[in-house]
mmCIF file of C-alpha atoms in Angstrom:
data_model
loop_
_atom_site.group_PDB
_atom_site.id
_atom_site.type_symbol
_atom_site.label_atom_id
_atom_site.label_comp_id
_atom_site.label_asym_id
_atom_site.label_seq_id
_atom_site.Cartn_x
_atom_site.Cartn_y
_atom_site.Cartn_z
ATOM 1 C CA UNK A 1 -109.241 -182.458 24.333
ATOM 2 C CA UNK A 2 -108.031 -182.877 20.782
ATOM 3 C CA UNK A 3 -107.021 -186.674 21.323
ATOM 4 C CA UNK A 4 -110.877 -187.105 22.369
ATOM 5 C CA UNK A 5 -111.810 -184.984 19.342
ATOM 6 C CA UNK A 6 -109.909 -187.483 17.393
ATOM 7 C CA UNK A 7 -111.679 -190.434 18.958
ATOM 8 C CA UNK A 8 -114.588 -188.763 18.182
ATOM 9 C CA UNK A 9 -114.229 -188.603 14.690
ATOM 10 C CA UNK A 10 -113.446 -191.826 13.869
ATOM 11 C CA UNK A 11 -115.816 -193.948 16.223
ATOM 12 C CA UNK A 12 -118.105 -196.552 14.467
ATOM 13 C CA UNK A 13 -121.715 -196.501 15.324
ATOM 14 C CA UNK A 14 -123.688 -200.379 15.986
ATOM 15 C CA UNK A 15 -127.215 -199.910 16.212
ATOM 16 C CA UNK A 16 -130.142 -199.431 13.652
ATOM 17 C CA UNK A 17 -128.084 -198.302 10.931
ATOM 18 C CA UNK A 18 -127.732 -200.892 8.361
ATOM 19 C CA UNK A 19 -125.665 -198.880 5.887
ATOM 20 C CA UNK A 20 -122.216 -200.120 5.036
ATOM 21 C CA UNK A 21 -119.420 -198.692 6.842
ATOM 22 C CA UNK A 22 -117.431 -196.059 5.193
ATOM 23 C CA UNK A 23 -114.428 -194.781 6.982
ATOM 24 C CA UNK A 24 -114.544 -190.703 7.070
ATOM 25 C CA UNK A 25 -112.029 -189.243 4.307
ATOM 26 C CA UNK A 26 -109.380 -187.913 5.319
ATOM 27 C CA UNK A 27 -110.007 -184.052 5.593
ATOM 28 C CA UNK A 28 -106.755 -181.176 4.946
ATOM 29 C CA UNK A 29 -105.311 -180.621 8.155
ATOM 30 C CA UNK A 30 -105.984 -176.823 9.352
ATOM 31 C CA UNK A 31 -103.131 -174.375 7.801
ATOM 32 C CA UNK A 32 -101.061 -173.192 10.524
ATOM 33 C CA UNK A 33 -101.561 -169.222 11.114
ATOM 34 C CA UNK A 34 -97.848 -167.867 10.490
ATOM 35 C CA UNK A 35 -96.031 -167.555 13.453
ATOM 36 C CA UNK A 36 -95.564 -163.361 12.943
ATOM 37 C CA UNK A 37 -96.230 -162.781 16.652
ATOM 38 C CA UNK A 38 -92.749 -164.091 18.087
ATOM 39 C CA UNK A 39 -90.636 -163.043 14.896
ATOM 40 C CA UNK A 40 -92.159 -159.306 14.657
ATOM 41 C CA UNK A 41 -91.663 -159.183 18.377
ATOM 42 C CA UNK A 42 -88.133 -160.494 18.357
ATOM 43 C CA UNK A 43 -87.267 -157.980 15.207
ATOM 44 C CA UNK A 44 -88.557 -155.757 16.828
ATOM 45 C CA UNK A 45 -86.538 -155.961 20.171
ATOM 46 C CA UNK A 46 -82.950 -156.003 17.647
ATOM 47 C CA UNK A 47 -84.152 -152.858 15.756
ATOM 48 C CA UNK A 48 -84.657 -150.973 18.711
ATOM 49 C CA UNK A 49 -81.947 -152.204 20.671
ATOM 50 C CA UNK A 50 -79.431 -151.105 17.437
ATOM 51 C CA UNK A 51 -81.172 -147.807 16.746
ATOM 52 C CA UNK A 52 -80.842 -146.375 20.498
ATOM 53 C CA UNK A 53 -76.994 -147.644 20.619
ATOM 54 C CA UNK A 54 -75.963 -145.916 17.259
ATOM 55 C CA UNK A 55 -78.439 -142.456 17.998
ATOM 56 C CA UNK A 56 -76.346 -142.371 21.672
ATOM 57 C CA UNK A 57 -73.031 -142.824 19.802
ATOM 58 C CA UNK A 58 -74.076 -140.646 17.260
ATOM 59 C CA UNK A 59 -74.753 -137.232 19.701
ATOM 60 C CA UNK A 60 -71.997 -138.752 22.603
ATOM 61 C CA UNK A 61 -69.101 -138.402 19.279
ATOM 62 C CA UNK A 62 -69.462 -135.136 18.378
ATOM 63 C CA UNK A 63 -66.725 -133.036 19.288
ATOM 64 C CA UNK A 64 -66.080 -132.149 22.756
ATOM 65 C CA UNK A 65 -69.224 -133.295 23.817
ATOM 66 C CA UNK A 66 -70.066 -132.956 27.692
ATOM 67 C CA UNK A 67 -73.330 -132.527 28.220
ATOM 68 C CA UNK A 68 -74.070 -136.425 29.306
ATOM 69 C CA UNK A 69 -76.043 -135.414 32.097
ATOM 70 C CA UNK A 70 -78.284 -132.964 30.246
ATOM 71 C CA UNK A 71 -78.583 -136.088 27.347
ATOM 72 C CA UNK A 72 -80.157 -138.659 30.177
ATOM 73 C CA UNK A 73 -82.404 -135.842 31.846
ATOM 74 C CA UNK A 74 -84.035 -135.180 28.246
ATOM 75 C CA UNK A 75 -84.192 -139.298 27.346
ATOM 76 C CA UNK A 76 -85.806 -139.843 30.653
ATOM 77 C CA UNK A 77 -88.450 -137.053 30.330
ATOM 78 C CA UNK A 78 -88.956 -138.631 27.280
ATOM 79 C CA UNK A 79 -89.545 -142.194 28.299
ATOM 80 C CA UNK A 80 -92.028 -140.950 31.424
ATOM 81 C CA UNK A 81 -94.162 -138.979 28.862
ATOM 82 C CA UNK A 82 -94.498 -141.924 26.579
ATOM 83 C CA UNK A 83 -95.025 -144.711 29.216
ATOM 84 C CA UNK A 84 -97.696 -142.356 30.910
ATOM 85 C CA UNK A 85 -99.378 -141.232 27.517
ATOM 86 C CA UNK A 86 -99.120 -144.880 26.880
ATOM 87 C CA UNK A 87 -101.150 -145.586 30.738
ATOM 88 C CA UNK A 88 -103.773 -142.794 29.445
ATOM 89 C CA UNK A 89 -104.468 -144.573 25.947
ATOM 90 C CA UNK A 90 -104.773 -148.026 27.967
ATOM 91 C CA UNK A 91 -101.954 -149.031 25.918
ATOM 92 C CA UNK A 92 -99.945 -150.006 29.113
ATOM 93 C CA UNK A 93 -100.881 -150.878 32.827
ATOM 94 C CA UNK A 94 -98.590 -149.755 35.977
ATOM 95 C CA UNK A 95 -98.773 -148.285 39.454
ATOM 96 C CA UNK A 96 -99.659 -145.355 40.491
ATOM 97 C CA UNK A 97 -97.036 -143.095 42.228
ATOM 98 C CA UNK A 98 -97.043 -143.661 45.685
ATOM 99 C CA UNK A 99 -94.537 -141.813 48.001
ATOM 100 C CA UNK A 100 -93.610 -144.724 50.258
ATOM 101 C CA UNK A 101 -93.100 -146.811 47.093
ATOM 102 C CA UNK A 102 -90.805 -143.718 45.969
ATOM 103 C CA UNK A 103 -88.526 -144.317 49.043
ATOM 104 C CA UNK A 104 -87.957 -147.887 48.608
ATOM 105 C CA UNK A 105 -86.963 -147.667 45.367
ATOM 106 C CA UNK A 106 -84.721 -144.539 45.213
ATOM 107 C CA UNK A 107 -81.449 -146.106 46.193
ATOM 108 C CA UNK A 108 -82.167 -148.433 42.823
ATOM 109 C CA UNK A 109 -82.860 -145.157 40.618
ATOM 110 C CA UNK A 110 -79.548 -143.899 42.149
ATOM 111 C CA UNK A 111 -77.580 -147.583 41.023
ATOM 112 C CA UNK A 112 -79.168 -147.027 37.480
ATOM 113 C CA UNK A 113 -77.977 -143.439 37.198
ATOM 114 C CA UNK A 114 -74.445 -144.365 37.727
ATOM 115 C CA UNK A 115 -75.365 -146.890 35.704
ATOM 116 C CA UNK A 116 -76.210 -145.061 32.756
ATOM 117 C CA UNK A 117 -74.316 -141.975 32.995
ATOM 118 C CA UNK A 118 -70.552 -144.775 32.939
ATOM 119 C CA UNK A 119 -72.272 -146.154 30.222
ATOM 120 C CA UNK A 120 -72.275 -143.143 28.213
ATOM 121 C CA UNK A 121 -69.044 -142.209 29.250
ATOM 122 C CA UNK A 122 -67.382 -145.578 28.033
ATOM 123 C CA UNK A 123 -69.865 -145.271 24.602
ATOM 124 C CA UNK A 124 -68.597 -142.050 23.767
ATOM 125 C CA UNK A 125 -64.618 -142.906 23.878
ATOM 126 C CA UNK A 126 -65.221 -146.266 22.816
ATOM 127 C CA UNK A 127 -66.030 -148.035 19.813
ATOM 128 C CA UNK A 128 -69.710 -149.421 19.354
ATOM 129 C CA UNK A 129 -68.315 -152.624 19.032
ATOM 130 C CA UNK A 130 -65.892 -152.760 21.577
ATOM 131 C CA UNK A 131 -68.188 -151.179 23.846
ATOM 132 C CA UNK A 132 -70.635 -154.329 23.239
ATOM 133 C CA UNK A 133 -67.991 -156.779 23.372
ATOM 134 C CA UNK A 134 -66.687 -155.566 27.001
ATOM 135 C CA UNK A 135 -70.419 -155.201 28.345
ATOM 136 C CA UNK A 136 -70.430 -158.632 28.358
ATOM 137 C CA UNK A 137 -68.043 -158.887 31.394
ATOM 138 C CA UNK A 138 -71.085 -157.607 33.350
ATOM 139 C CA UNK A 139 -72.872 -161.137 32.956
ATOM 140 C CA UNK A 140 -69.625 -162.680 34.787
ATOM 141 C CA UNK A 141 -70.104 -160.075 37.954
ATOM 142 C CA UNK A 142 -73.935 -160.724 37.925
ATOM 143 C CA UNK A 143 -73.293 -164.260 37.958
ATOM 144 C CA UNK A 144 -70.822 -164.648 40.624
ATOM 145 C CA UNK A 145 -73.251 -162.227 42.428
ATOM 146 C CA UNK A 146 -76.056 -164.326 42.525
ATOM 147 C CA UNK A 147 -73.554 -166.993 43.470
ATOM 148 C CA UNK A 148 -72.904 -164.737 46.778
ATOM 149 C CA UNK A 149 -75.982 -163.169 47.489
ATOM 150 C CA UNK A 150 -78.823 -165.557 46.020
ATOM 151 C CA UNK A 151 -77.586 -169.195 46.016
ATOM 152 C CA UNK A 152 -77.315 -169.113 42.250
ATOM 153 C CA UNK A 153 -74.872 -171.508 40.708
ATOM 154 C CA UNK A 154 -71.899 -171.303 37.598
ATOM 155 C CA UNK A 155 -71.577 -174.688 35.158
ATOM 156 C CA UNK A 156 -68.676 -175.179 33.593
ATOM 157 C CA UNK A 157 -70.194 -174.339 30.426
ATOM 158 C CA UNK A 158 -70.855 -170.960 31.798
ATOM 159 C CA UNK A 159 -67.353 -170.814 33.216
ATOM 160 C CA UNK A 160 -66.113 -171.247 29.399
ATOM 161 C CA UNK A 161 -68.767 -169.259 28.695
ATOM 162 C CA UNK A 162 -67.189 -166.571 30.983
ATOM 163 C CA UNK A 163 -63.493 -167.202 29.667
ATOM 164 C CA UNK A 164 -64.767 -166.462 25.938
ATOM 165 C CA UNK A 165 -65.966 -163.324 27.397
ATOM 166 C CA UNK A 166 -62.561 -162.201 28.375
ATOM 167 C CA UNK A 167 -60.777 -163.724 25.402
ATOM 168 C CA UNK A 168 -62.877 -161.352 23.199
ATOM 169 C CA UNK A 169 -62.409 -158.316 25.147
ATOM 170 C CA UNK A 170 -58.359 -158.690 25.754
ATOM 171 C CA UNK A 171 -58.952 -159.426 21.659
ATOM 172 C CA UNK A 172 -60.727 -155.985 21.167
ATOM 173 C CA UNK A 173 -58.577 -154.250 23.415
ATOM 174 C CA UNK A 174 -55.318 -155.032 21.451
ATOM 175 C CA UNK A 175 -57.382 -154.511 18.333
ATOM 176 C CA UNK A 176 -57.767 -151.072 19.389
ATOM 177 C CA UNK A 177 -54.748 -149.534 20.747
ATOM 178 C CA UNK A 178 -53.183 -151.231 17.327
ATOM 179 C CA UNK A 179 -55.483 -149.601 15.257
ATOM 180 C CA UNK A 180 -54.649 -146.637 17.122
ATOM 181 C CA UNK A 181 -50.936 -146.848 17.234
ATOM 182 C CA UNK A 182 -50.966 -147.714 13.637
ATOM 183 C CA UNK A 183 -53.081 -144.578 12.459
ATOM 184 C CA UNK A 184 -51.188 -142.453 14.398
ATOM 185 C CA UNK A 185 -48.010 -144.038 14.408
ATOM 186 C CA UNK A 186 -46.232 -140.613 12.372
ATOM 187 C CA UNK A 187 -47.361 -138.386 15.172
ATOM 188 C CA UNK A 188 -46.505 -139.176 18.763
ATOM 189 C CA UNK A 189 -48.245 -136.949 19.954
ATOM 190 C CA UNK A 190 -51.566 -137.722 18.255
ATOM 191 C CA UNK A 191 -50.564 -141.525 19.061
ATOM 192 C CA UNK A 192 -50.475 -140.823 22.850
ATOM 193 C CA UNK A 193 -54.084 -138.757 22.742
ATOM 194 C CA UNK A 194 -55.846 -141.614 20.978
ATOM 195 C CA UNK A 195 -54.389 -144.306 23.666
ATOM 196 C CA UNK A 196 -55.439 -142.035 26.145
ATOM 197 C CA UNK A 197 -58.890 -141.704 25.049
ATOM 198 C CA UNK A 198 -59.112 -145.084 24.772
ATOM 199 C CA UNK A 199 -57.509 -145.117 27.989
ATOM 200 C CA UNK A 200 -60.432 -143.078 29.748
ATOM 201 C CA UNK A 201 -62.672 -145.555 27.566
ATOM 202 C CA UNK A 202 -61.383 -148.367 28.988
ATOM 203 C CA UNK A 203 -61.612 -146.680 32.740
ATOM 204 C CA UNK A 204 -65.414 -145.945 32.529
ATOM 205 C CA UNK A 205 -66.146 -149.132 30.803
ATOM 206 C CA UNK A 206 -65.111 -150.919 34.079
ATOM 207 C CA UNK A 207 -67.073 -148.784 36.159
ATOM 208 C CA UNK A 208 -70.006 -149.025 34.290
ATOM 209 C CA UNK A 209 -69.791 -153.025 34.287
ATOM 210 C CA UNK A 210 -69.605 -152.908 38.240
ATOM 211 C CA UNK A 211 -72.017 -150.503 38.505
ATOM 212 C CA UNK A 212 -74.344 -152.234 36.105
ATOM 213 C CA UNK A 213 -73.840 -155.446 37.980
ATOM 214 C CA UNK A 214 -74.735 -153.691 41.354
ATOM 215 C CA UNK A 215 -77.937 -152.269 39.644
ATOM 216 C CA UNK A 216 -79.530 -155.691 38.500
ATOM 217 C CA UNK A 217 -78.191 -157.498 41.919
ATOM 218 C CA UNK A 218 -79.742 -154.551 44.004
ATOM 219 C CA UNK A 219 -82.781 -154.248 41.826
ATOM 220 C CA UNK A 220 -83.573 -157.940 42.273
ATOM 221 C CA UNK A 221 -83.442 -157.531 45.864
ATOM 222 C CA UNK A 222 -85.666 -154.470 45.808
ATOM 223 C CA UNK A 223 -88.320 -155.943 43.511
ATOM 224 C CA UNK A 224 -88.781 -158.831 46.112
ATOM 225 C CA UNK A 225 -90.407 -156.295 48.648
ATOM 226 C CA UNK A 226 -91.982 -153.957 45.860
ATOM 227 C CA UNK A 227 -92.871 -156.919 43.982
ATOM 228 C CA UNK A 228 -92.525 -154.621 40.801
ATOM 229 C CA UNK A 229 -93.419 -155.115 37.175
ATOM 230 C CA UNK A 230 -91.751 -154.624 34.115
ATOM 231 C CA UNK A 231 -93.261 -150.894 33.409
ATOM 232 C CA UNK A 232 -93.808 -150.294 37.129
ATOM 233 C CA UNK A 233 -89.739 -150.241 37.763
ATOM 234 C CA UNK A 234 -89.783 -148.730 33.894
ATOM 235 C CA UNK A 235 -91.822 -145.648 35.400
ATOM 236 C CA UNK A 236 -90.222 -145.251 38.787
ATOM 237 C CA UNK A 237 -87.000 -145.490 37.460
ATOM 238 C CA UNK A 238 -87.024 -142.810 35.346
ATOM 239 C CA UNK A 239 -89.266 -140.919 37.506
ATOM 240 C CA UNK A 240 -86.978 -140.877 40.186
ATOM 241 C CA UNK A 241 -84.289 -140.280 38.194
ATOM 242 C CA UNK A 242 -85.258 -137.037 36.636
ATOM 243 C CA UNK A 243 -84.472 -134.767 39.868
ATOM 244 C CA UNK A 244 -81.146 -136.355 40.479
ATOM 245 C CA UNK A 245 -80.025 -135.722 36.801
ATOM 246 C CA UNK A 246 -81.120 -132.383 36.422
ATOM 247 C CA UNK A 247 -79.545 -130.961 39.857
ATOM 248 C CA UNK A 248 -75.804 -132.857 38.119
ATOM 249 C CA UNK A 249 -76.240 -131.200 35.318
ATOM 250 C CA UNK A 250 -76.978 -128.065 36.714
ATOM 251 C CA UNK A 251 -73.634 -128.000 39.265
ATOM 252 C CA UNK A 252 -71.250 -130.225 37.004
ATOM 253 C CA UNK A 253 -72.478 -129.049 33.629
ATOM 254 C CA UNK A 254 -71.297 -125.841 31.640
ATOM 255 C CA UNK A 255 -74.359 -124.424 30.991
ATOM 256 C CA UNK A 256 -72.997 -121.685 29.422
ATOM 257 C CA UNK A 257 -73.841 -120.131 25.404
ATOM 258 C CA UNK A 258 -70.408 -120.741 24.368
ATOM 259 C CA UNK A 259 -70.053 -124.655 25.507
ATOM 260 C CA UNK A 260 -73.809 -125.279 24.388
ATOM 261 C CA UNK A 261 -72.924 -123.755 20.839
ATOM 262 C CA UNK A 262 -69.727 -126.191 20.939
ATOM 263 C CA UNK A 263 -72.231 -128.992 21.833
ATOM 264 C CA UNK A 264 -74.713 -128.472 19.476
ATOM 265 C CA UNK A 265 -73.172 -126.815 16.270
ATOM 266 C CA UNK A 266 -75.725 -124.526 14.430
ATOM 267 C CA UNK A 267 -75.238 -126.936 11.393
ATOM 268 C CA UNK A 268 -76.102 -130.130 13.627
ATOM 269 C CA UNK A 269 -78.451 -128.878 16.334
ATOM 270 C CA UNK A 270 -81.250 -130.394 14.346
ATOM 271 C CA UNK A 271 -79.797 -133.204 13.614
ATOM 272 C CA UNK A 272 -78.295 -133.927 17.361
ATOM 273 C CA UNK A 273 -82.092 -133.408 19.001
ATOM 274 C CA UNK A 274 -83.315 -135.309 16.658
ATOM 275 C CA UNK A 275 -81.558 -137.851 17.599
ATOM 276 C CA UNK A 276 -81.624 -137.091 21.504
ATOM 277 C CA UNK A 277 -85.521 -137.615 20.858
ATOM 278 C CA UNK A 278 -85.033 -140.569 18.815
ATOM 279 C CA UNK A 279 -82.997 -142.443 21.591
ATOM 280 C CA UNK A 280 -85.213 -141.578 23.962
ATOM 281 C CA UNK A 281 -88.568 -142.988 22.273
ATOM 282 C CA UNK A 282 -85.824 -145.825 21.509
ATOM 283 C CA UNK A 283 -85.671 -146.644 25.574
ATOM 284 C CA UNK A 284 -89.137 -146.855 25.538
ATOM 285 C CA UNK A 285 -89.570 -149.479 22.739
ATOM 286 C CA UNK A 286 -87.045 -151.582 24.166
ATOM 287 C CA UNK A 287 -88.492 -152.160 27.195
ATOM 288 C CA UNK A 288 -92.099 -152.395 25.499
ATOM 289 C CA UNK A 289 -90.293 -154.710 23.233
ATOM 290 C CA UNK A 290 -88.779 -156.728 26.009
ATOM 291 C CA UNK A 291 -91.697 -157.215 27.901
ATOM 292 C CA UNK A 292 -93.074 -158.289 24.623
ATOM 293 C CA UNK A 293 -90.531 -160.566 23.679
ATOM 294 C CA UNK A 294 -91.037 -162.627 26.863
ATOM 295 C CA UNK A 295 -94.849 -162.517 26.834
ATOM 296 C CA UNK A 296 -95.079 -163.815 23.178
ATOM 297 C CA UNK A 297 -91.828 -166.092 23.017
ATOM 298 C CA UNK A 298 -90.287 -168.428 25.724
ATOM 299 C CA UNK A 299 -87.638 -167.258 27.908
ATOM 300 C CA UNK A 300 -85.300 -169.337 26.670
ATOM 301 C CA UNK A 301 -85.775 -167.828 22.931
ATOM 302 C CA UNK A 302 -85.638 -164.108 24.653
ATOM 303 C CA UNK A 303 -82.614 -164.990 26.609
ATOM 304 C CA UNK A 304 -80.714 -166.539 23.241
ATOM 305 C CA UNK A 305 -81.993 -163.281 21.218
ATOM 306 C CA UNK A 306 -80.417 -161.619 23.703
ATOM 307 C CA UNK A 307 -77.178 -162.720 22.767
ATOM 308 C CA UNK A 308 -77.470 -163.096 19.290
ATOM 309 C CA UNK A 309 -78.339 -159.519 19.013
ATOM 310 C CA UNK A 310 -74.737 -158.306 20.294
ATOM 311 C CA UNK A 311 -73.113 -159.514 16.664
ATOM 312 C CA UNK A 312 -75.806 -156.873 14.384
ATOM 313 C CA UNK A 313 -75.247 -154.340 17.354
ATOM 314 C CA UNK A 314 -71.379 -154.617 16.756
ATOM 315 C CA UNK A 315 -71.332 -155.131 13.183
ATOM 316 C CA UNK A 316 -73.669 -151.168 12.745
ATOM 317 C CA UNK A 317 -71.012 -150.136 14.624
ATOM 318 C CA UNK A 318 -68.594 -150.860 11.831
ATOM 319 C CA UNK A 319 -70.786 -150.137 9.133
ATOM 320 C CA UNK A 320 -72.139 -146.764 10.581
ATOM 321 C CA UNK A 321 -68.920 -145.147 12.046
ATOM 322 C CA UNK A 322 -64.914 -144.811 11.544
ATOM 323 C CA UNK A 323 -64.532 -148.408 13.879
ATOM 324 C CA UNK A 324 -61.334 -150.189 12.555
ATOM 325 C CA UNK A 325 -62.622 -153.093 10.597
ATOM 326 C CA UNK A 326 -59.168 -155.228 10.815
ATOM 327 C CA UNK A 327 -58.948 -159.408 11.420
ATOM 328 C CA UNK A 328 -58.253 -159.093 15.385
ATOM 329 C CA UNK A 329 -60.990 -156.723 15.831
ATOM 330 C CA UNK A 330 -63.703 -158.768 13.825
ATOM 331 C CA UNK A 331 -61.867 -161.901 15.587
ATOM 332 C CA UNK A 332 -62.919 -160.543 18.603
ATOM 333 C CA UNK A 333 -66.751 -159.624 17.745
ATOM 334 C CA UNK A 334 -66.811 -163.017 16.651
ATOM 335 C CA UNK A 335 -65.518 -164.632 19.911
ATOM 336 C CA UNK A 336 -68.140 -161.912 21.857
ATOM 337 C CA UNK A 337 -70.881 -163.296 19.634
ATOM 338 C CA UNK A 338 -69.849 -167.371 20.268
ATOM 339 C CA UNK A 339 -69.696 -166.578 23.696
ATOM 340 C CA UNK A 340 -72.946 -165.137 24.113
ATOM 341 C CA UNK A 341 -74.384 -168.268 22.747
ATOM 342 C CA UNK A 342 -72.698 -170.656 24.590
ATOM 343 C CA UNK A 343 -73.994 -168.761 27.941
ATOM 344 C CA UNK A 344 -77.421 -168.554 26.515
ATOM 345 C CA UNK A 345 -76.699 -172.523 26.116
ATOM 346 C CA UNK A 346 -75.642 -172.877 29.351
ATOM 347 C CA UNK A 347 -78.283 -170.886 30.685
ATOM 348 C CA UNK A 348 -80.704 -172.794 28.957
ATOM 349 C CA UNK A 349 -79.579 -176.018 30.167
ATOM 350 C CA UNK A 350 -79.188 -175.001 34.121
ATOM 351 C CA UNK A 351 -82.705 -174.352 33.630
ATOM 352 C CA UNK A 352 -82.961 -177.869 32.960
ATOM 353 C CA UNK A 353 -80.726 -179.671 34.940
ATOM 354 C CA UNK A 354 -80.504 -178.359 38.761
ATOM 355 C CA UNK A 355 -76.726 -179.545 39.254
ATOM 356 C CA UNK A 356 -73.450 -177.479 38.027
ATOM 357 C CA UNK A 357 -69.611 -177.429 39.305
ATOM 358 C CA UNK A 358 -69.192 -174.428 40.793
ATOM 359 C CA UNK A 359 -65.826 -172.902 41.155
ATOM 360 C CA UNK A 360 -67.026 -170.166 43.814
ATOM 361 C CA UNK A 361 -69.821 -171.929 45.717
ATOM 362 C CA UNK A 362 -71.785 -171.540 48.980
ATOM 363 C CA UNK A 363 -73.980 -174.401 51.143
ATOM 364 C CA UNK A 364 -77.821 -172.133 50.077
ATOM 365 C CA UNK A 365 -79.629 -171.170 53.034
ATOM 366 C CA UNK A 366 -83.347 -171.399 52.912
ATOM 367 C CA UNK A 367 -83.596 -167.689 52.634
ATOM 368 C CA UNK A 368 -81.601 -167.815 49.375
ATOM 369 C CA UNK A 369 -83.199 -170.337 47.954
ATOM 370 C CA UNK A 370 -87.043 -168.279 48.653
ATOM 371 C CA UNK A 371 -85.449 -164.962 46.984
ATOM 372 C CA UNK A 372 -84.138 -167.007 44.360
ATOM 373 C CA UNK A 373 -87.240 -168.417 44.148
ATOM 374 C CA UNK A 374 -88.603 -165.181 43.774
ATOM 375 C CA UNK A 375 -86.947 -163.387 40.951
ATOM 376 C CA UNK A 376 -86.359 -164.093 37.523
ATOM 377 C CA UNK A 377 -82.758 -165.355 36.047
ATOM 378 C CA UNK A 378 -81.723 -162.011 34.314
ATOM 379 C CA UNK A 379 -79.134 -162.166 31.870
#
């Protein structure tokens, strides 16, 4: 349409006009409106994503915290109000609760539980950094997942992509427990607590990557016969998981005055709900964001944000709490961040080119192929 615009403009008339032809000047070309959409949606996404990591870290460090359970009921309350104040306003758009719905979807609610709950285990002995530096071994069980279950395929680039991955989290491992040893090297004692924190860190960080991977696996199988949207599996998520969280915390929580004062000191209980509020709205704009990010930008730019945001997600970690800034451990957010490109690269260019060496690979049934066919590549 603009090419025959063009034409338009510049076609010479022969008929009863005599006058002498003048070709059109050239006119300014229209200014380009700034391109705030993608960049304010993108920012967006990174703030959010930062704020809800360093709020959890900030009310999962406090001393002899143990309330975890209590800490998702309350951020999942939270994200149902919004998203359904949000449905009310005509802000956002998502199914209504149906029971049968409900049933299909519960074993996925009880994935992301476990899900969440090792996740803020491993956050609260763990460093913000190496906590995102180690989450990235959950893209290598995804992948080899898909490889298994959906006919999905690894390139070699994503295989180095993968080995980077490890590199950085054997990197920020050993940064750790020689931080650790180091700071408590006078004190054997105190030496032998901090390794075994990190330890139980280390522990829950693995089950939280395998649960994690199971989630997103079993949640792409489930979507295919919900045929769920972003804010519908937002909402029945959290829905569902409400029930489930409270009844844990009420049978494997101490409920009682003494262990709630020791959870929320008198001096901090404003601060700490402020926060459990905060990180809660937080859960909510990411996933508004997200949704956002892939509606206004490409894919591909979403999936690369995605792992650019990991190195301003590990570096507030440093800035905002006691995390050892020493070479190997900023070594090893560096090797987390590289790698995170180069599978976003990879990723990118799979999408591209259909063909990849795979080093765990599987003749795709027809079947495979149609779910694959069905789902979106999640990252």
């Amino acid at each position: 349409m603009a090419e025959k615009e063009k034409q338009e403009d510049f076609r010479i008339e022969i008929g009863e006009d005599k006058r002498p032809y003048s070709p059109p000047r050239p006119t300014a070309a229209p200014v380009a409106p700034v391109v705030a959409g993608p960049l304010a949606a993108i920012l967006s996404y990174c703030v959010s994503s930062i704020l809800m990591t360093l709020a959890n870290k900030y009310v999962l460090s406090g001393i002899d915290f143990n309330l975890n359970f209590m800490l998702l009921a309350i951020q999942n309350i939270i994200c149902v109000v919004a998203i359904q104040s949000g449905k009310v306003m005509g802000m956002v758009t998502f199914r209504d609760f149906k029971m049968d719905e409900a049933r299909k979807w519960f074993p996925i609610s009880l994935l992301l539980i476990s899900m969440i709950y090792t996740g803020s285990k491993a956050i609260q002995y763990l460093s913000v950094p190496v906590y995102t530096i180690f989450k990235n071994l959950t893209i290598i069980l995804i992948a080899y997942g898909e490889v298994l279950w959906f006919g999905g395929s690894v390139t070699n680039l994503t295989l180095f992509s993968f080995g980077l991955m490890v590199l950085s989290s054997v990197v920020a491992a050993w940064a750790d427990i020689n931080a650790a040893i180091s700071s408590y090297g006078h004190s054997a004692h105190q030496t032998a607590n901090a390794l075994s924190t990190l330890n139980a860190g280390y522990i829950w960080m693995l089950v939280n990557c395998l649960s994690s991977a199971a989630y997103v696996l079993g949640m792409r199988k489930r979507i295919k016969l919900t045929n769920f949207k972003d804010f519908d599996t937002m909402f029945y998520n959290n829905l569902l998981s409400i029930p489930v969280i409270i009844i844990c915390s009420l049978f494997l929580e101490d409920w009682s005055q003494a262990n709630i004062d020791r959870n929320f000191p008198p001096n901090l209980r404003s601060n700490l709900m402020f926060a459990i509020l905060f990180s809660g709205l937080s859960s909510v704009f990411i996933s508004y964001t997200s949704a956002w990010c892939v509606r206004i930008a490409s894919s591909t730019t979403y999936s690369m944000v995605g792992a650019l945001n990991k190195l301003p997600i590990a570096v507030s970690g440093l800035i905002f709490f006691d995390a050892p800034v020493t070479f190997p451990s900023v070594s090893a957010i560096a090797l987390g961040f590289v790698s995170g490109i180069v599978y976003a690269l990879a990723k990118m260019k799979q999408q591209k080119v259909k063909v990849g060496v795979l080093p765990v690979t599987q003749p795709m049934s027809a079947s495979s192929a149609s779910m694959r066919d069905g789902f979106g590549q999640k990252s």
